[in-house]
């Protein structure tokens, strides 16, 4: 009771729960699974359950571990808990899986084969390593002669999937050999073409294994790890070092896992190892809904729920059947689609616990929103499906529809556009811009697609090219950029002079105004006009040579300051957006320099080219300025957001 900020605060929140929610909050001991659809109050249930553990048991806050997938979800849970129990909430272990594992690695570095202050590889570094390995490794099946890097993205994805499922190279090799043996023993069951394809797939898997092994060796040589390694490293350490596992088992007694449908095998293994000390009586609570899975292989998420029932046969299963986020029409429509999911059709029905669970998953949610927040406009409007022949026409339809809604009185920040991939936002954003509609991309869009960043990168490219090749057209373009405050007409005049002299812009400037006088072109460009441009070009040469003398982060700051780009930004009406864009680029620069203190301009531009080639993003920080703006988001980003 001492941990509660006030019993009245807890009791008031408790009384607002429905019957199923109260049951979940009150079930404090032994395994518990809560099946929770969208808007059923699962975060409130998890938070209240933590508060109730502290209220009704003698558990110390530090013995509770709550794991979720995003930093925002962890922060949301902690903030809610703080409202219930006050500052004690900050002693409860609430974090993402990766944060928890990173903390284990940081606190016990002696158990891990990486440098003490090692940072995980960036996505760019992963691409560069795999690209180098492909180039120098003799491969046949996944290295086409005419396009050796054709399968690079698939290779990276394959290695990442293996790590997420907790499969190391040795285990992967055993799986491949088992598959090869099965095909060999049953080859009479295949048609000739099918058998050839199966054997070809085995060859591809063997080459993927070869790259997986080389990739892990390279990480060990660098004493680095990648993001997916973080969890697998902890799993292996827990399995190999009993003392490390016991230290955590003695400290942690209660486990709560949010979004359980999205946990992969490696994440499941972390929790199961921690809870294994208490066997099938472990105080572990998982909350999830397979129909909302977004992180795992398609259809695999239901295995988590069924696997939990297998591992903890005495688990209590509670279904939160009442939804508060949507109207009944939306829940019914969603269920009409969900009930067609193949994942519910392929599991044995002879297991009573599994059969009961699958029946729960096939029940539609009942909406409480219609009663609590009746909205006649939503209730009477049917859900409409529009099928467009092309993505461009689809984006135009979306923009027109949003324009109509706004003209009818709907506030822009009440409108959201959801899509599957980040790349889908580009065409939608372009359509909204053309229709004069403000928008904000949830989680930030790719600054490599933005005009200001591309102009800045062109400016840097000119500075690099001054040392080697003189790319005249790009120089001419950069001289027109607004932040340099050069007279565009004078630049055009110089271009005209260069054309008449059949020289490049830089060659004309190198020869000086005397070349213009000799050609009797003073009428086209005066000496004062020429000198203004010439002085600026000399600055370009200075900035280019300065790169050799300074740390790249220092060079970056100094050039932007001397070029008066900051001054130009401050005068722009969208100053906050542009500055945020620049800061996002600078964060990427600092990250690159942190991994290589010899990093220079040429390295930076090469890294940008690699990112563009492989569709990697530099994501701008989300400012959460939603007022007066339509929200654009992937389903991944939108999940769990408050609209």
Coordinates of C-alpha atoms in Angstrom, one line a residue:
X1 CA 0.0 0.0 0.0
X2 CA 2.9 2.3 0.6
X3 CA 3.7 2.5 -3.1
X4 CA 0.4 4.0 -4.1
X5 CA 0.3 7.8 -4.5
X6 CA -3.2 7.6 -3.1
X7 CA -5.7 4.7 -2.7
X8 CA -8.5 6.9 -4.0
X9 CA -6.6 7.5 -7.3
X10 CA -6.2 3.8 -7.8
X11 CA -9.8 2.9 -6.7
X12 CA -11.2 5.6 -9.0
X13 CA -9.3 4.2 -12.0
X14 CA -10.2 0.6 -11.0
X15 CA -13.9 1.4 -10.9
X16 CA -13.8 2.6 -14.5
X17 CA -12.6 -0.8 -15.7
X18 CA -15.1 -3.3 -17.2
X19 CA -15.5 -6.9 -15.8
X20 CA -12.8 -8.5 -18.0
X21 CA -10.3 -5.7 -17.3
X22 CA -10.8 -6.0 -13.6
X23 CA -10.2 -9.8 -13.8
X24 CA -7.0 -9.2 -15.6
X25 CA -5.8 -6.6 -13.1
X26 CA -6.7 -8.8 -10.2
X27 CA -5.0 -12.0 -11.5
X28 CA -1.6 -11.3 -10.0
X29 CA 0.0 -14.8 -9.7
X30 CA 0.8 -17.5 -12.2
X31 CA 0.8 -17.2 -16.1
X32 CA -1.8 -15.0 -17.6
X33 CA -2.7 -14.3 -21.3
X34 CA -4.9 -11.3 -22.1
X35 CA -6.3 -11.3 -25.7
X36 CA -6.7 -7.6 -26.4
X37 CA -8.0 -6.1 -29.7
X38 CA -7.6 -2.5 -30.7
X39 CA -8.9 0.0 -28.3
X40 CA -9.7 -2.5 -25.6
X41 CA -7.7 -0.7 -22.9
X42 CA -4.7 -3.0 -22.8
X43 CA -2.2 -0.3 -21.7
X44 CA -4.5 0.7 -18.9
X45 CA -4.8 -3.0 -17.8
X46 CA -1.0 -3.5 -17.8
X47 CA -0.5 -0.3 -15.9
X48 CA -3.2 -1.0 -13.3
X49 CA -1.9 -4.6 -12.9
X50 CA 1.6 -3.3 -12.0
X51 CA 0.0 -0.9 -9.5
X52 CA -2.1 -3.7 -8.1
X53 CA 1.0 -6.0 -7.7
X54 CA 2.6 -3.2 -5.6
X55 CA -0.7 -2.7 -3.8
X56 CA -1.4 -6.2 -2.8
X57 CA 2.0 -7.9 -2.5
X58 CA 5.3 -7.1 -0.8
X59 CA 7.0 -6.9 -4.2
X60 CA 9.7 -4.3 -4.7
X61 CA 9.2 -2.1 -7.8
X62 CA 12.6 -3.2 -9.1
X63 CA 11.4 -6.8 -9.3
X64 CA 8.8 -6.0 -12.0
X65 CA 9.8 -6.1 -15.7
X66 CA 7.5 -4.7 -18.4
X67 CA 8.6 -5.1 -22.0
X68 CA 7.1 -3.5 -25.1
X69 CA 8.2 -2.6 -28.6
X70 CA 8.6 1.2 -28.8
X71 CA 10.1 3.9 -26.6
X72 CA 6.8 5.9 -26.9
X73 CA 4.8 2.9 -25.6
X74 CA 7.2 2.4 -22.7
X75 CA 7.0 6.2 -21.9
X76 CA 3.2 6.1 -22.1
X77 CA 3.1 3.2 -19.7
X78 CA 5.5 4.8 -17.2
X79 CA 3.6 8.1 -17.3
X80 CA 0.3 6.4 -16.5
X81 CA 1.9 4.4 -13.7
X82 CA 3.4 7.6 -12.3
X83 CA -0.1 9.1 -12.1
X84 CA -1.2 6.1 -10.0
X85 CA 1.8 5.5 -7.7
X86 CA 3.9 8.7 -8.0
X87 CA 7.8 8.7 -8.3
X88 CA 8.0 4.9 -7.4
X89 CA 7.0 4.3 -11.1
X90 CA 10.5 5.2 -12.1
X91 CA 11.9 2.2 -10.1
X92 CA 9.8 -0.2 -12.1
X93 CA 11.7 -1.7 -15.1
X94 CA 9.7 -0.5 -18.1
X95 CA 11.5 -0.7 -21.4
X96 CA 11.7 -2.0 -24.9
X97 CA 13.2 -5.4 -25.5
X98 CA 16.2 -3.9 -27.2
X99 CA 16.7 -1.4 -24.3
X100 CA 16.6 -4.1 -21.8
X101 CA 19.1 -6.3 -23.7
X102 CA 21.4 -3.3 -24.3
X103 CA 21.4 -2.6 -20.5
X104 CA 22.4 -6.3 -19.8
X105 CA 25.3 -5.9 -22.3
X106 CA 26.3 -2.6 -20.8
X107 CA 26.2 -3.8 -17.2
X108 CA 27.9 -7.2 -17.8
X109 CA 30.4 -6.6 -20.7
X110 CA 32.6 -9.5 -19.7
X111 CA 30.0 -12.0 -21.0
X112 CA 29.9 -10.5 -24.5
X113 CA 32.4 -10.7 -27.4
X114 CA 32.2 -7.0 -28.3
X115 CA 34.1 -3.9 -27.4
X116 CA 33.1 -2.3 -24.1
X117 CA 31.8 0.9 -25.6
X118 CA 30.7 -0.7 -28.9
X119 CA 27.7 0.8 -30.7
X120 CA 25.4 -1.2 -33.0
X121 CA 26.0 -0.9 -36.7
X122 CA 24.0 1.6 -38.6
X123 CA 21.9 0.4 -41.5
X124 CA 24.4 2.0 -43.9
X125 CA 27.3 0.2 -42.3
X126 CA 25.4 -3.1 -42.7
X127 CA 24.9 -2.5 -46.4
X128 CA 28.5 -1.6 -46.9
X129 CA 29.8 -4.7 -45.1
X130 CA 27.5 -7.1 -47.0
X131 CA 28.3 -5.4 -50.3
X132 CA 32.1 -5.9 -49.7
X133 CA 31.5 -9.5 -48.7
X134 CA 29.5 -10.2 -51.8
X135 CA 32.1 -8.6 -54.0
X136 CA 35.0 -10.7 -52.6
X137 CA 33.2 -14.0 -52.1
X138 CA 32.9 -16.7 -54.7
X139 CA 29.1 -17.2 -55.1
X140 CA 26.9 -18.5 -57.9
X141 CA 23.2 -18.7 -56.9
X142 CA 22.9 -15.3 -55.2
X143 CA 25.5 -13.3 -57.2
X144 CA 24.3 -12.8 -60.8
X145 CA 27.3 -12.1 -63.2
X146 CA 25.7 -9.0 -64.7
X147 CA 24.3 -7.6 -61.4
X148 CA 26.4 -9.0 -58.5
X149 CA 24.5 -6.9 -55.8
X150 CA 21.1 -7.8 -57.1
X151 CA 20.2 -9.8 -54.0
X152 CA 21.9 -7.6 -51.5
X153 CA 18.7 -6.3 -49.8
X154 CA 17.2 -9.9 -49.7
X155 CA 20.5 -11.2 -48.1
X156 CA 20.4 -8.5 -45.4
X157 CA 16.7 -9.2 -44.8
X158 CA 17.4 -13.0 -44.6
X159 CA 20.2 -12.6 -42.1
X160 CA 18.0 -10.2 -40.0
X161 CA 15.1 -12.6 -40.0
X162 CA 17.4 -15.5 -38.9
X163 CA 18.7 -13.4 -36.0
X164 CA 15.2 -12.3 -35.0
X165 CA 14.1 -15.9 -34.8
X166 CA 17.2 -16.8 -32.7
X167 CA 18.9 -18.9 -35.4
X168 CA 22.7 -18.6 -35.4
X169 CA 24.9 -19.8 -38.3
X170 CA 25.4 -23.3 -36.8
X171 CA 21.7 -23.8 -36.3
X172 CA 21.0 -22.5 -39.8
X173 CA 23.4 -25.0 -41.2
X174 CA 21.6 -27.9 -39.5
X175 CA 18.3 -26.6 -40.9
X176 CA 19.6 -26.5 -44.4
X177 CA 21.1 -30.0 -44.2
X178 CA 17.9 -31.4 -42.8
X179 CA 15.9 -29.8 -45.7
X180 CA 18.5 -31.1 -48.2
X181 CA 18.2 -34.6 -46.8
X182 CA 14.4 -34.5 -46.8
X183 CA 14.4 -33.4 -50.5
X184 CA 16.9 -36.1 -51.4
X185 CA 14.9 -38.8 -49.7
X186 CA 11.6 -37.7 -51.2
X187 CA 12.7 -36.7 -54.6
X188 CA 10.3 -39.1 -56.3
X189 CA 7.4 -37.0 -55.0
X190 CA 8.5 -34.0 -57.0
X191 CA 8.1 -33.3 -60.7
X192 CA 11.5 -32.7 -62.5
X193 CA 11.1 -28.9 -62.6
X194 CA 10.0 -28.8 -59.0
X195 CA 12.9 -30.9 -57.9
X196 CA 15.4 -28.7 -59.7
X197 CA 13.8 -25.6 -58.1
X198 CA 14.0 -27.2 -54.6
X199 CA 17.7 -28.0 -55.1
X200 CA 18.4 -24.5 -56.4
X201 CA 16.8 -23.0 -53.3
X202 CA 19.0 -25.2 -51.1
X203 CA 22.1 -23.8 -53.0
X204 CA 20.8 -20.3 -52.3
X205 CA 20.4 -21.0 -48.7
X206 CA 23.9 -22.5 -48.5
X207 CA 25.4 -19.3 -50.0
X208 CA 23.3 -17.2 -47.6
X209 CA 24.8 -19.2 -44.8
X210 CA 28.3 -18.5 -46.1
X211 CA 27.6 -14.8 -46.1
X212 CA 26.0 -15.0 -42.7
X213 CA 29.1 -16.7 -41.3
X214 CA 31.4 -14.2 -42.9
X215 CA 29.3 -11.3 -41.7
X216 CA 29.4 -12.5 -38.1
X217 CA 33.2 -13.0 -38.4
X218 CA 33.5 -9.4 -39.6
X219 CA 31.5 -8.1 -36.7
X220 CA 33.7 -10.0 -34.3
X221 CA 36.8 -8.6 -35.9
X222 CA 35.4 -5.1 -35.5
X223 CA 34.1 -5.9 -32.1
X224 CA 30.8 -4.5 -33.1
X225 CA 27.2 -5.9 -33.3
X226 CA 24.1 -5.0 -35.3
X227 CA 20.7 -4.2 -33.9
X228 CA 19.3 -7.7 -34.4
X229 CA 22.4 -9.2 -32.6
X230 CA 21.5 -7.3 -29.4
X231 CA 18.7 -9.8 -28.3
X232 CA 20.4 -12.9 -29.6
X233 CA 23.6 -12.0 -27.8
X234 CA 21.7 -11.9 -24.5
X235 CA 19.9 -15.2 -25.2
X236 CA 23.2 -16.9 -25.9
X237 CA 24.8 -15.4 -22.8
X238 CA 21.9 -16.4 -20.6
X239 CA 22.1 -20.0 -22.0
X240 CA 25.9 -20.3 -21.7
X241 CA 26.4 -18.4 -18.3
X242 CA 24.2 -19.7 -15.6
X243 CA 25.5 -17.0 -13.1
X244 CA 24.4 -14.2 -15.4
X245 CA 20.9 -15.7 -15.8
X246 CA 20.6 -16.4 -12.0
X247 CA 21.5 -12.7 -11.3
X248 CA 18.6 -11.6 -13.3
X249 CA 16.2 -14.3 -12.1
X250 CA 16.9 -13.3 -8.5
X251 CA 16.2 -9.7 -9.3
X252 CA 13.1 -10.0 -11.5
X253 CA 9.9 -11.8 -10.3
X254 CA 7.0 -10.4 -12.3
X255 CA 7.0 -10.2 -16.1
X256 CA 4.6 -8.3 -18.4
X257 CA 4.9 -8.3 -22.2
X258 CA 3.0 -5.9 -24.4
X259 CA 2.1 -6.5 -28.1
X260 CA 2.9 -10.2 -27.5
X261 CA 1.8 -11.1 -31.0
X262 CA 4.8 -9.2 -32.4
X263 CA 7.5 -10.9 -30.4
X264 CA 9.9 -13.0 -32.3
X265 CA 11.5 -16.2 -31.2
X266 CA 14.6 -14.5 -29.8
X267 CA 12.5 -12.1 -27.7
X268 CA 10.3 -14.9 -26.5
X269 CA 13.4 -16.8 -25.5
X270 CA 14.7 -13.9 -23.4
X271 CA 11.4 -13.8 -21.4
X272 CA 11.1 -17.6 -21.1
X273 CA 14.7 -17.9 -19.8
X274 CA 14.1 -15.2 -17.2
X275 CA 10.8 -16.9 -16.1
X276 CA 12.2 -20.4 -16.3
X277 CA 13.3 -20.4 -12.6
X278 CA 9.6 -20.6 -11.6
X279 CA 8.5 -23.1 -14.3
X280 CA 4.9 -23.2 -15.3
X281 CA 4.0 -21.2 -12.2
X282 CA 5.9 -18.1 -13.4
X283 CA 4.3 -14.7 -12.8
X284 CA 4.2 -13.8 -16.5
X285 CA 1.5 -11.8 -18.2
X286 CA 1.3 -11.3 -21.9
X287 CA -1.1 -9.1 -23.8
X288 CA -1.6 -9.4 -27.5
X289 CA -3.9 -9.8 -30.6
X290 CA -2.6 -11.9 -33.6
X291 CA -4.9 -9.9 -35.9
X292 CA -2.8 -6.8 -35.3
X293 CA 0.6 -8.4 -36.0
X294 CA 2.9 -6.1 -38.0
X295 CA 6.5 -7.2 -37.1
X296 CA 6.6 -10.9 -37.7
X297 CA 6.4 -13.2 -40.7
X298 CA 3.0 -13.2 -42.1
X299 CA 0.8 -15.7 -40.3
X300 CA 3.4 -16.6 -37.7
X301 CA 2.1 -14.4 -34.9
X302 CA -0.7 -16.8 -33.8
X303 CA 2.1 -19.3 -33.0
X304 CA 3.1 -17.0 -30.1
X305 CA -0.3 -17.2 -28.5
X306 CA -0.6 -20.9 -29.1
X307 CA 3.0 -21.5 -28.0
X308 CA 2.3 -19.6 -24.7
X309 CA -0.6 -22.0 -23.9
X310 CA 1.8 -24.9 -24.7
X311 CA 4.6 -23.7 -22.4
X312 CA 2.2 -22.6 -19.6
X313 CA -0.5 -25.2 -19.6
X314 CA -2.1 -23.7 -16.5
X315 CA -2.3 -20.2 -17.9
X316 CA -5.4 -18.1 -17.4
X317 CA -6.8 -16.7 -20.6
X318 CA -8.9 -13.5 -20.5
X319 CA -10.5 -11.9 -23.5
X320 CA -11.0 -8.1 -23.5
X321 CA -14.1 -8.2 -25.8
X322 CA -15.2 -4.5 -25.4
X323 CA -13.5 -1.9 -27.6
X324 CA -13.5 1.8 -26.9
X325 CA -11.7 3.3 -29.9
X326 CA -14.1 2.6 -32.8
X327 CA -17.7 2.4 -33.6
X328 CA -19.4 -1.0 -34.0
X329 CA -19.5 -0.5 -37.8
X330 CA -15.7 -0.3 -38.0
X331 CA -15.2 -3.3 -35.7
X332 CA -17.7 -5.4 -37.7
X333 CA -16.1 -4.4 -41.0
X334 CA -12.7 -5.3 -39.7
X335 CA -13.9 -8.6 -38.4
X336 CA -15.5 -9.4 -41.8
X337 CA -11.9 -9.2 -43.3
X338 CA -10.1 -10.8 -40.3
X339 CA -12.2 -13.9 -40.2
X340 CA -10.8 -14.8 -43.7
X341 CA -7.3 -15.0 -42.3
X342 CA -5.7 -18.3 -43.1
X343 CA -3.7 -18.3 -39.8
X344 CA -6.8 -19.5 -38.0
X345 CA -7.5 -22.4 -40.3
X346 CA -4.3 -24.4 -40.1
X347 CA -4.1 -25.5 -36.4
X348 CA -5.2 -28.7 -34.8
X349 CA -8.5 -28.5 -33.1
X350 CA -8.0 -31.6 -30.8
X351 CA -6.1 -29.5 -28.2
X352 CA -8.8 -28.0 -25.9
X353 CA -6.7 -25.0 -24.8
X354 CA -5.7 -24.1 -28.3
X355 CA -9.2 -24.6 -29.6
X356 CA -10.6 -22.3 -26.9
X357 CA -8.0 -19.6 -27.7
X358 CA -8.8 -19.8 -31.5
X359 CA -12.5 -19.4 -30.8
X360 CA -11.7 -16.2 -28.8
X361 CA -9.7 -14.9 -31.7
X362 CA -12.7 -15.4 -34.0
X363 CA -15.0 -13.3 -31.9
X364 CA -15.7 -9.7 -33.1
X365 CA -15.2 -6.8 -30.6
X366 CA -18.3 -5.1 -29.1
X367 CA -18.0 -1.3 -29.3
X368 CA -18.5 0.8 -26.2
X369 CA -17.7 4.0 -28.2
X370 CA -21.2 4.3 -29.7
X371 CA -22.7 4.5 -26.2
X372 CA -20.0 6.7 -24.6
X373 CA -19.3 9.0 -27.5
X374 CA -22.2 8.9 -30.0
X375 CA -21.3 10.4 -33.4
X376 CA -24.2 10.5 -35.8
X377 CA -22.0 11.5 -38.7
X378 CA -19.8 8.5 -38.3
X379 CA -22.6 6.1 -37.6
X380 CA -24.6 7.0 -40.7
X381 CA -21.7 7.1 -43.2
X382 CA -20.9 3.7 -44.7
X383 CA -17.3 2.5 -45.2
X384 CA -16.4 3.1 -48.8
X385 CA -13.9 1.2 -50.9
X386 CA -12.3 2.9 -53.9
X387 CA -10.2 1.0 -56.4
X388 CA -7.8 3.1 -58.5
X389 CA -6.1 1.8 -61.7
X390 CA -2.8 3.5 -60.7
X391 CA -1.1 4.8 -57.6
X392 CA -1.1 8.3 -59.1
X393 CA -4.9 8.3 -59.5
X394 CA -5.2 6.9 -56.0
X395 CA -3.2 9.8 -54.6
X396 CA -5.2 12.3 -56.5
X397 CA -8.4 10.7 -55.2
X398 CA -7.1 10.9 -51.6
X399 CA -6.1 14.6 -52.1
X400 CA -9.5 15.5 -53.6
X401 CA -11.4 13.7 -50.8
X402 CA -9.4 15.5 -48.1
X403 CA -10.0 18.8 -49.8
X404 CA -13.7 18.1 -49.8
X405 CA -13.7 17.2 -46.2
X406 CA -11.9 20.3 -45.2
X407 CA -14.2 22.5 -47.3
X408 CA -17.2 20.9 -45.5
X409 CA -15.7 21.9 -42.1
X410 CA -13.5 19.0 -41.0
X411 CA -10.3 20.1 -39.4
X412 CA -7.2 18.8 -41.1
X413 CA -5.7 17.4 -37.9
X414 CA -8.8 15.1 -37.7
X415 CA -7.8 13.4 -40.9
X416 CA -5.2 10.6 -41.2
X417 CA -3.9 8.8 -44.3
X418 CA -2.5 5.3 -43.6
X419 CA -0.3 3.3 -46.0
X420 CA 1.9 0.2 -45.9
X421 CA 5.4 1.4 -46.8
X422 CA 7.3 4.6 -46.1
X423 CA 7.9 5.0 -49.9
X424 CA 4.1 5.3 -50.4
X425 CA 4.2 8.7 -48.7
X426 CA 6.2 10.4 -51.5
X427 CA 3.4 10.4 -54.1
X428 CA 0.7 11.1 -51.5
X429 CA 2.7 14.0 -50.1
X430 CA 3.2 15.4 -53.6
X431 CA -0.5 15.2 -54.3
X432 CA -1.4 17.0 -51.1
X433 CA 1.2 19.7 -51.8
X434 CA -0.3 20.4 -55.2
X435 CA -3.8 20.6 -53.7
X436 CA -2.5 23.1 -51.0
X437 CA -3.1 20.7 -48.1
X438 CA -0.8 20.9 -45.1
X439 CA 0.4 17.5 -43.9
X440 CA 2.8 16.0 -41.3
X441 CA 4.4 12.6 -41.7
X442 CA 4.3 10.5 -38.5
X443 CA 7.8 9.6 -37.4
X444 CA 9.3 11.9 -40.0
X445 CA 9.9 11.5 -43.7
X446 CA 13.1 11.0 -45.6
X447 CA 15.1 14.2 -45.8
X448 CA 17.0 12.8 -48.9
X449 CA 13.7 13.4 -50.7
X450 CA 13.5 17.0 -49.6
X451 CA 14.6 20.0 -51.8
X452 CA 16.6 21.8 -49.1
X453 CA 18.7 18.7 -48.3
X454 CA 19.3 18.0 -51.9
X455 CA 20.5 21.5 -52.6
X456 CA 22.8 21.3 -49.6
X457 CA 24.2 18.0 -50.9
X458 CA 24.7 19.5 -54.4
X459 CA 26.6 22.4 -52.7
X460 CA 28.9 19.8 -51.0
X461 CA 29.3 17.9 -54.2
X462 CA 30.6 21.1 -55.9
X463 CA 33.1 21.6 -53.1
X464 CA 34.4 18.1 -53.7
X465 CA 34.4 18.4 -57.5
X466 CA 36.6 21.6 -57.3
X467 CA 39.5 19.3 -56.4
X468 CA 39.1 17.0 -59.4
X469 CA 36.6 17.4 -62.1
X470 CA 34.8 20.7 -62.8
X471 CA 31.2 19.9 -63.2
X472 CA 30.1 23.2 -64.7
X473 CA 26.3 22.7 -64.8
X474 CA 26.1 21.8 -61.1
X475 CA 28.3 24.9 -60.3
X476 CA 25.9 27.1 -62.3
X477 CA 22.9 25.5 -60.4
X478 CA 24.5 26.0 -57.0
X479 CA 25.3 29.6 -57.6
X480 CA 21.6 30.3 -57.9
X481 CA 20.7 28.9 -54.5
X482 CA 18.9 31.6 -52.4
X483 CA 21.0 31.4 -49.3
X484 CA 24.2 32.6 -51.1
X485 CA 22.5 36.0 -51.9
X486 CA 24.1 36.2 -55.4
X487 CA 22.3 38.1 -58.1
X488 CA 20.8 35.4 -60.3
X489 CA 20.9 37.8 -63.3
X490 CA 24.6 38.3 -62.9
X491 CA 25.1 34.5 -62.7
X492 CA 23.2 34.1 -65.9
X493 CA 25.3 36.9 -67.5
X494 CA 28.5 35.0 -66.5
X495 CA 27.0 31.8 -68.0
X496 CA 26.4 33.7 -71.2
X497 CA 29.9 35.0 -71.3
X498 CA 31.3 31.5 -70.7
X499 CA 29.2 30.2 -73.6
X500 CA 30.5 32.9 -75.9
X501 CA 34.1 32.2 -74.9
X502 CA 33.5 28.4 -75.1
X503 CA 34.8 28.0 -71.5
X504 CA 33.4 26.7 -68.3
X505 CA 32.3 29.2 -65.6
X506 CA 35.2 28.2 -63.4
X507 CA 37.7 28.7 -66.3
X508 CA 36.4 32.2 -67.0
X509 CA 36.8 33.1 -63.3
X510 CA 40.3 31.5 -63.2
X511 CA 41.3 33.7 -66.2
X512 CA 39.9 36.8 -64.5
X513 CA 38.0 39.8 -66.0
X514 CA 40.9 40.4 -68.4
X515 CA 39.5 37.5 -70.6
X516 CA 36.2 39.2 -70.8
X517 CA 37.8 42.5 -71.8
X518 CA 39.9 40.8 -74.5
X519 CA 36.7 39.3 -75.9
X520 CA 35.1 42.7 -75.7
X521 CA 32.2 41.4 -73.6
X522 CA 32.2 44.1 -71.0
X523 CA 28.7 45.1 -72.0
X524 CA 27.4 41.7 -71.0
X525 CA 29.0 41.6 -67.6
X526 CA 30.6 44.5 -65.7
X527 CA 33.8 44.1 -63.7
X528 CA 32.1 44.7 -60.3
X529 CA 29.5 42.0 -61.2
X530 CA 32.3 39.6 -62.2
X531 CA 34.2 40.3 -59.0
X532 CA 31.2 39.6 -56.8
X533 CA 30.9 36.1 -58.3
X534 CA 34.6 35.6 -58.4
X535 CA 35.0 36.3 -54.7
X536 CA 32.3 33.8 -53.9
X537 CA 33.9 31.1 -56.0
X538 CA 37.2 31.7 -54.1
X539 CA 35.3 31.0 -50.9
X540 CA 34.2 27.7 -52.5
X541 CA 37.8 26.8 -53.0
X542 CA 38.6 27.8 -49.4
X543 CA 35.8 25.7 -48.0
X544 CA 36.8 22.7 -50.2
X545 CA 40.4 22.8 -48.9
X546 CA 39.3 23.3 -45.3
X547 CA 37.9 19.8 -45.3
X548 CA 41.4 18.4 -45.1
X549 CA 42.2 20.3 -41.9
X550 CA 39.1 19.9 -39.7
X551 CA 37.1 17.1 -38.2
X552 CA 34.1 16.7 -40.5
X553 CA 31.5 17.8 -38.0
X554 CA 33.5 21.0 -37.3
X555 CA 33.9 21.5 -41.1
X556 CA 30.1 21.0 -41.6
X557 CA 29.2 23.6 -38.9
X558 CA 31.8 26.1 -40.1
X559 CA 30.9 26.0 -43.8
X560 CA 27.2 26.4 -43.1
X561 CA 27.9 29.4 -40.8
X562 CA 30.3 31.1 -43.2
X563 CA 27.9 30.5 -46.1
X564 CA 25.2 32.3 -44.1
X565 CA 22.8 29.3 -44.5
X566 CA 21.7 29.7 -40.9
X567 CA 20.8 33.3 -41.5
X568 CA 18.8 32.4 -44.5
X569 CA 17.0 29.7 -42.6
X570 CA 15.9 32.1 -39.9
X571 CA 14.2 34.3 -42.5
X572 CA 12.1 31.5 -43.9
X573 CA 8.4 31.1 -43.0
X574 CA 9.0 27.3 -42.5
X575 CA 12.1 27.9 -40.4
X576 CA 11.3 25.3 -37.8
X577 CA 10.8 22.6 -40.4
X578 CA 14.0 23.5 -42.3
X579 CA 16.1 23.7 -39.1
X580 CA 14.7 20.3 -38.0
X581 CA 15.6 18.9 -41.5
X582 CA 19.2 20.3 -41.1
X583 CA 19.5 18.9 -37.6
X584 CA 18.4 15.5 -38.8
X585 CA 21.2 15.6 -41.4
X586 CA 23.7 16.7 -38.8
X587 CA 22.7 13.9 -36.5
X588 CA 23.6 11.5 -39.3
X589 CA 26.9 13.2 -39.9
X590 CA 27.8 12.9 -36.2
X591 CA 26.9 9.3 -36.2
X592 CA 29.2 8.7 -39.2
X593 CA 32.1 10.6 -37.7
X594 CA 31.7 8.8 -34.3
X595 CA 32.5 5.5 -36.1
X596 CA 35.4 7.0 -38.1
X597 CA 37.4 10.0 -36.9
X598 CA 39.1 10.2 -40.3
X599 CA 35.7 10.7 -42.0
X600 CA 35.7 13.4 -44.7
X601 CA 33.5 15.1 -47.3
X602 CA 34.2 12.4 -49.9
X603 CA 33.2 9.7 -47.4
X604 CA 30.0 11.5 -46.6
X605 CA 28.9 12.0 -50.2
X606 CA 29.8 8.3 -51.0
X607 CA 27.7 7.2 -48.0
X608 CA 24.8 9.3 -49.2
X609 CA 25.1 7.6 -52.7
X610 CA 25.0 4.2 -51.0
X611 CA 21.9 5.2 -49.0
X612 CA 20.2 6.4 -52.1
X613 CA 21.2 3.3 -54.1
X614 CA 19.7 1.0 -51.5
X615 CA 16.7 3.2 -50.6
X616 CA 17.9 3.9 -47.0
X617 CA 16.4 6.9 -45.3
X618 CA 17.6 9.7 -43.1
X619 CA 14.5 10.3 -41.2
X620 CA 13.6 13.7 -40.0
X621 CA 12.6 14.0 -36.4
X622 CA 8.8 14.1 -35.8
X623 CA 8.0 17.5 -34.3
X624 CA 4.4 16.4 -33.5
X625 CA 3.1 19.7 -34.9
X626 CA -0.3 18.3 -35.9
X627 CA -2.4 21.4 -35.6
X628 CA -3.9 22.3 -39.0
X629 CA -2.1 19.4 -40.7
X630 CA -3.3 16.0 -42.1
X631 CA -1.4 13.1 -40.6
X632 CA 0.4 10.7 -42.9
X633 CA 1.6 7.4 -41.4
X634 CA 2.5 3.8 -42.2
X635 CA 0.4 1.3 -40.4
X636 CA 3.4 0.5 -38.3
X637 CA 3.8 4.1 -37.1
X638 CA 0.0 4.6 -36.7
X639 CA -0.4 1.6 -34.5
X640 CA -1.1 2.8 -31.0
X641 CA -1.1 6.5 -32.0
X642 CA -3.8 8.8 -30.5
X643 CA -5.5 10.5 -33.4

